[in-house]
Amino acid sequence: MSAVSSFNTQDVRLWNKPQPQTSKTINFPQTYVATPRLASGINMLDMQCGTNLRVRTFNDQVDAQKYTAHADTWADTTLYAAGMDTLVLKPANLDIL
């Protein structure tokens, strides 16, 4: 069975304390027998107007128990908050991606 998890920068910090890099380690609800694959998408952005919108969301440090979700920006962009949903595909479903 696949699972969906969510990450929001406001899980880690207040929206009015923007940072160029925010991350959080997320534990899977179960331990998988092998490392699952992840597919993620942005579900929310709150950024400063007047500059270019730059955001990068990604996952890394993926293993059978957990992964780390990131929402980053750079240059003069201010990222107040960002959110992403991640589809976690168990090892038996790896041929989907």
Tab-separated table of N, CA and C in Angstrom:
chain	number	residue	atom	x	y	z
A	1	MET	N	0.843	-1.185	0.000
A	1	MET	CA	0.000	0.000	0.000
A	1	MET	C	0.881	1.239	0.000
A	2	SER	N	0.505	2.217	-0.789
A	2	SER	CA	1.218	3.480	-0.834
A	2	SER	C	0.681	4.400	0.257
A	3	ALA	N	1.456	5.412	0.577
A	3	ALA	CA	1.052	6.362	1.612
A	3	ALA	C	1.334	7.776	1.112
A	4	VAL	N	0.679	8.749	1.718
A	4	VAL	CA	0.916	10.154	1.409
A	4	VAL	C	1.330	10.848	2.701
A	5	SER	N	2.379	11.648	2.617
A	5	SER	CA	2.781	12.435	3.774
A	5	SER	C	2.877	13.897	3.348
A	6	SER	N	2.823	14.788	4.311
A	6	SER	CA	2.877	16.222	4.034
A	6	SER	C	3.958	16.883	4.869
A	7	PHE	N	4.513	17.948	4.312
A	7	PHE	CA	5.513	18.761	4.998
A	7	PHE	C	5.164	20.219	4.758
A	8	ASN	N	5.258	21.024	5.791
A	8	ASN	CA	5.067	22.456	5.677
A	8	ASN	C	6.160	23.109	6.501
A	9	THR	N	6.737	24.177	5.975
A	9	THR	CA	7.800	24.860	6.712
A	9	THR	C	7.316	25.345	8.073
A	10	GLN	N	6.009	25.590	8.204
A	10	GLN	CA	5.468	26.034	9.480
A	10	GLN	C	5.439	24.916	10.529
A	11	ASP	N	5.730	23.663	10.097
A	11	ASP	CA	5.929	22.571	11.056
A	11	ASP	C	7.245	22.753	11.806
A	12	VAL	N	8.150	23.536	11.212
A	12	VAL	CA	9.510	23.690	11.731
A	12	VAL	C	9.759	25.087	12.300
A	13	ARG	N	9.167	26.092	11.662
A	13	ARG	CA	9.411	27.482	12.063
A	13	ARG	C	8.171	28.324	11.809
A	14	LEU	N	8.116	29.505	12.429
A	14	LEU	CA	7.007	30.435	12.218
A	14	LEU	C	7.106	31.075	10.838
A	15	TRP	N	5.963	31.409	10.235
A	15	TRP	CA	5.962	32.005	8.901
A	15	TRP	C	6.686	33.348	8.883
A	16	ASN	N	6.635	34.087	9.993
A	16	ASN	CA	7.248	35.418	10.034
A	16	ASN	C	8.728	35.379	10.422
A	17	LYS	N	9.323	34.211	10.386
A	17	LYS	CA	10.767	34.030	10.603
A	17	LYS	C	11.341	33.322	9.370
A	18	PRO	N	11.276	33.964	8.185
A	18	PRO	CA	11.694	33.290	6.958
A	18	PRO	C	13.173	32.910	6.980
A	19	GLN	N	13.458	31.792	6.344
A	19	GLN	CA	14.816	31.286	6.196
A	19	GLN	C	14.977	30.792	4.759
A	20	PRO	N	16.184	30.877	4.206
A	20	PRO	CA	16.367	30.388	2.839
A	20	PRO	C	16.307	28.862	2.733
A	21	GLN	N	16.556	28.152	3.828
A	21	GLN	CA	16.517	26.688	3.804
A	21	GLN	C	15.765	26.174	5.024
A	22	THR	N	14.808	25.277	4.780
A	22	THR	CA	14.050	24.650	5.859
A	22	THR	C	13.900	23.174	5.531
A	23	SER	N	14.108	22.329	6.533
A	23	SER	CA	13.958	20.895	6.317
A	23	SER	C	13.402	20.227	7.564
A	24	LYS	N	12.879	19.015	7.358
A	24	LYS	CA	12.349	18.234	8.459
A	24	LYS	C	12.460	16.756	8.111
A	25	THR	N	12.888	15.953	9.074
A	25	THR	CA	12.917	14.507	8.896
A	25	THR	C	11.535	13.957	9.214
A	26	ILE	N	11.027	13.139	8.298
A	26	ILE	CA	9.683	12.571	8.422
A	26	ILE	C	9.799	11.058	8.491
A	27	ASN	N	9.211	10.478	9.520
A	27	ASN	CA	9.205	9.024	9.679
A	27	ASN	C	8.021	8.421	8.942
A	28	PHE	N	8.254	7.299	8.272
A	28	PHE	CA	7.164	6.574	7.626
A	28	PHE	C	6.294	5.937	8.707
A	29	PRO	N	5.003	5.721	8.429
A	29	PRO	CA	4.131	5.081	9.425
A	29	PRO	C	4.494	3.621	9.666
A	30	GLN	N	5.251	3.058	8.755
A	30	GLN	CA	5.721	1.673	8.907
A	30	GLN	C	7.139	1.600	8.349
A	31	THR	N	7.897	0.607	8.758
A	31	THR	CA	9.220	0.382	8.191
A	31	THR	C	9.061	-0.508	6.967
A	32	TYR	N	9.633	-0.079	5.843
A	32	TYR	CA	9.557	-0.849	4.611
A	32	TYR	C	10.692	-1.868	4.551
A	33	VAL	N	10.517	-2.906	3.750
A	33	VAL	CA	11.555	-3.927	3.612
A	33	VAL	C	12.711	-3.427	2.754
A	34	ALA	N	12.457	-2.418	1.946
A	34	ALA	CA	13.477	-1.779	1.111
A	34	ALA	C	13.134	-0.294	1.031
A	35	THR	N	14.048	0.478	0.520
A	35	THR	CA	13.834	1.916	0.418
A	35	THR	C	12.727	2.210	-0.598
A	36	PRO	N	11.659	2.918	-0.191
A	36	PRO	CA	10.589	3.262	-1.132
A	36	PRO	C	11.004	4.420	-2.037
A	37	ARG	N	10.259	4.612	-3.110
A	37	ARG	CA	10.465	5.774	-3.974
A	37	ARG	C	9.452	6.831	-3.584
A	38	LEU	N	9.821	8.085	-3.822
A	38	LEU	CA	8.985	9.219	-3.440
A	38	LEU	C	8.684	10.086	-4.652
A	39	ALA	N	7.470	10.598	-4.714
A	39	ALA	CA	7.065	11.568	-5.727
A	39	ALA	C	6.408	12.731	-4.979
A	40	SER	N	6.931	13.950	-5.174
A	40	SER	CA	6.456	15.093	-4.390
A	40	SER	C	5.977	16.231	-5.275
A	41	GLY	N	5.106	17.060	-4.700
A	41	GLY	CA	4.622	18.248	-5.377
A	41	GLY	C	4.316	19.345	-4.372
A	42	ILE	N	4.478	20.578	-4.802
A	42	ILE	CA	4.213	21.748	-3.956
A	42	ILE	C	2.704	21.915	-3.815
A	43	ASN	N	2.234	22.147	-2.589
A	43	ASN	CA	0.808	22.380	-2.370
A	43	ASN	C	0.508	23.759	-1.797
A	44	MET	N	1.562	24.543	-1.474
A	44	MET	CA	1.342	25.861	-0.881
A	44	MET	C	2.620	26.684	-0.935
A	45	LEU	N	2.484	27.969	-1.263
A	45	LEU	CA	3.617	28.910	-1.227
A	45	LEU	C	3.150	30.237	-0.650
A	46	ASP	N	3.972	30.826	0.190
A	46	ASP	CA	3.764	32.182	0.698
A	46	ASP	C	5.113	32.866	0.587
A	47	MET	N	5.212	33.784	-0.400
A	47	MET	CA	6.502	34.412	-0.689
A	47	MET	C	6.345	35.925	-0.752
A	48	GLN	N	7.451	36.622	-0.532
A	48	GLN	CA	7.497	38.081	-0.617
A	48	GLN	C	7.273	38.510	-2.061
A	49	CYS	N	6.409	39.497	-2.263
A	49	CYS	CA	6.214	40.019	-3.620
A	49	CYS	C	7.325	41.023	-3.933
A	50	GLY	N	7.499	41.321	-5.191
A	50	GLY	CA	8.485	42.308	-5.601
A	50	GLY	C	9.825	41.721	-6.011
A	51	THR	N	10.001	40.432	-5.858
A	51	THR	CA	11.226	39.764	-6.313
A	51	THR	C	10.821	38.526	-7.115
A	52	ASN	N	11.789	37.939	-7.765
A	52	ASN	CA	11.504	36.700	-8.490
A	52	ASN	C	11.120	35.605	-7.508
A	53	LEU	N	10.202	34.741	-7.933
A	53	LEU	CA	9.793	33.611	-7.100
A	53	LEU	C	10.728	32.446	-7.383
A	54	ARG	N	11.480	32.064	-6.373
A	54	ARG	CA	12.419	30.958	-6.504
A	54	ARG	C	12.176	29.996	-5.349
A	55	VAL	N	11.859	28.749	-5.667
A	55	VAL	CA	11.670	27.750	-4.628
A	55	VAL	C	12.093	26.397	-5.181
A	56	ARG	N	12.698	25.626	-4.327
A	56	ARG	CA	13.098	24.265	-4.671
A	56	ARG	C	12.651	23.363	-3.535
A	57	THR	N	11.829	22.375	-3.850
A	57	THR	CA	11.441	21.378	-2.852
A	57	THR	C	12.009	20.040	-3.300
A	58	PHE	N	12.500	19.276	-2.334
A	58	PHE	CA	13.057	17.972	-2.665
A	58	PHE	C	13.137	17.121	-1.408
A	59	ASN	N	13.357	15.837	-1.611
A	59	ASN	CA	13.543	14.886	-0.520
A	59	ASN	C	14.911	14.243	-0.671
A	60	ASP	N	15.561	13.965	0.453
A	60	ASP	CA	16.813	13.228	0.425
A	60	ASP	C	16.935	12.392	1.692
A	61	GLN	N	18.056	11.726	1.846
A	61	GLN	CA	18.312	10.857	2.999
A	61	GLN	C	17.165	9.855	3.190
A	62	VAL	N	16.716	9.287	2.074
A	62	VAL	CA	15.604	8.332	2.102
A	62	VAL	C	16.133	6.959	2.476
A	63	ASP	N	15.489	6.323	3.457
A	63	ASP	CA	15.779	4.930	3.784
A	63	ASP	C	14.458	4.234	4.097
A	64	ALA	N	14.512	3.038	4.606
A	64	ALA	CA	13.295	2.248	4.838
A	64	ALA	C	12.426	2.789	5.972
A	65	GLN	N	12.951	3.721	6.780
A	65	GLN	CA	12.221	4.234	7.936
A	65	GLN	C	11.828	5.701	7.848
A	66	LYS	N	12.577	6.486	7.048
A	66	LYS	CA	12.362	7.938	7.077
A	66	LYS	C	12.955	8.613	5.847
A	67	TYR	N	12.669	9.908	5.732
A	67	TYR	CA	13.297	10.755	4.713
A	67	TYR	C	13.315	12.185	5.228
A	68	THR	N	14.087	13.043	4.564
A	68	THR	CA	14.147	14.449	4.927
A	68	THR	C	13.559	15.275	3.782
A	69	ALA	N	12.559	16.103	4.103
A	69	ALA	CA	11.909	16.989	3.135
A	69	ALA	C	12.529	18.378	3.263
A	70	HIS	N	12.695	19.049	2.129
A	70	HIS	CA	13.314	20.377	2.084
A	70	HIS	C	12.451	21.342	1.286
A	71	ALA	N	12.448	22.607	1.700
A	71	ALA	CA	11.876	23.716	0.933
A	71	ALA	C	12.881	24.856	1.028
A	72	ASP	N	13.519	25.176	-0.097
A	72	ASP	CA	14.603	26.144	-0.116
A	72	ASP	C	14.339	27.258	-1.121
A	73	THR	N	14.989	28.370	-0.905
A	73	THR	CA	14.988	29.483	-1.846
A	73	THR	C	16.388	30.081	-1.879
A	74	TRP	N	16.616	31.062	-2.739
A	74	TRP	CA	17.946	31.647	-2.862
A	74	TRP	C	17.833	33.075	-3.387
A	75	ALA	N	18.980	33.726	-3.464
A	75	ALA	CA	19.100	35.117	-3.929
A	75	ALA	C	18.253	36.039	-3.047
A	76	ASP	N	17.491	36.964	-3.659
A	76	ASP	CA	16.728	37.942	-2.867
A	76	ASP	C	15.292	37.495	-2.581
A	77	THR	N	14.962	36.246	-2.844
A	77	THR	CA	13.614	35.742	-2.601
A	77	THR	C	13.399	35.452	-1.119
A	78	THR	N	12.261	35.887	-0.589
A	78	THR	CA	11.891	35.598	0.797
A	78	THR	C	10.768	34.577	0.796
A	79	LEU	N	11.030	33.434	1.407
A	79	LEU	CA	10.054	32.356	1.503
A	79	LEU	C	9.477	32.345	2.916
A	80	TYR	N	8.236	32.806	3.050
A	80	TYR	CA	7.583	32.798	4.356
A	80	TYR	C	7.127	31.388	4.731
A	81	ALA	N	6.539	30.681	3.761
A	81	ALA	CA	6.062	29.323	4.036
A	81	ALA	C	5.924	28.567	2.724
A	82	ALA	N	6.093	27.270	2.815
A	82	ALA	CA	5.890	26.379	1.668
A	82	ALA	C	5.414	25.037	2.188
A	83	GLY	N	4.649	24.351	1.362
A	83	GLY	CA	4.180	23.024	1.724
A	83	GLY	C	4.330	22.078	0.557
A	84	MET	N	4.463	20.806	0.866
A	84	MET	CA	4.535	19.797	-0.182
A	84	MET	C	3.907	18.502	0.294
A	85	ASP	N	3.303	17.794	-0.650
A	85	ASP	CA	2.771	16.463	-0.398
A	85	ASP	C	3.701	15.469	-1.070
A	86	THR	N	3.886	14.334	-0.429
A	86	THR	CA	4.772	13.300	-0.962
A	86	THR	C	4.033	11.971	-1.004
A	87	LEU	N	4.034	11.372	-2.177
A	87	LEU	CA	3.485	10.036	-2.353
A	87	LEU	C	4.621	9.048	-2.113
A	88	VAL	N	4.415	8.158	-1.156
A	88	VAL	CA	5.418	7.157	-0.795
A	88	VAL	C	4.985	5.829	-1.411
A	89	LEU	N	5.794	5.324	-2.326
A	89	LEU	CA	5.479	4.065	-2.995
A	89	LEU	C	6.296	2.945	-2.384
A	90	LYS	N	5.613	1.950	-1.868
A	90	LYS	CA	6.314	0.829	-1.250
A	90	LYS	C	7.120	0.087	-2.314
A	91	PRO	N	8.134	-0.642	-1.924
A	91	PRO	CA	9.027	-1.291	-2.891
A	91	PRO	C	8.316	-2.142	-3.945
A	92	ALA	N	7.216	-2.776	-3.626
A	92	ALA	CA	6.505	-3.616	-4.604
A	92	ALA	C	5.892	-2.785	-5.727
A	93	ASN	N	5.717	-1.477	-5.505
A	93	ASN	CA	5.099	-0.590	-6.502
A	93	ASN	C	6.112	0.285	-7.222
A	94	LEU	N	7.384	-0.065	-7.198
A	94	LEU	CA	8.405	0.810	-7.770
A	94	LEU	C	8.306	0.974	-9.271
A	95	ASP	N	7.606	0.093	-9.971
A	95	ASP	CA	7.489	0.219	-11.417
A	95	ASP	C	6.515	1.315	-11.824
A	96	ILE	N	5.862	1.985	-10.884
A	96	ILE	CA	4.905	3.056	-11.198
A	96	ILE	C	5.646	4.293	-11.678
A	97	LEU	N	6.780	4.607	-11.088
A	97	LEU	CA	7.531	5.818	-11.482
A	97	LEU	C	8.560	5.511	-12.528
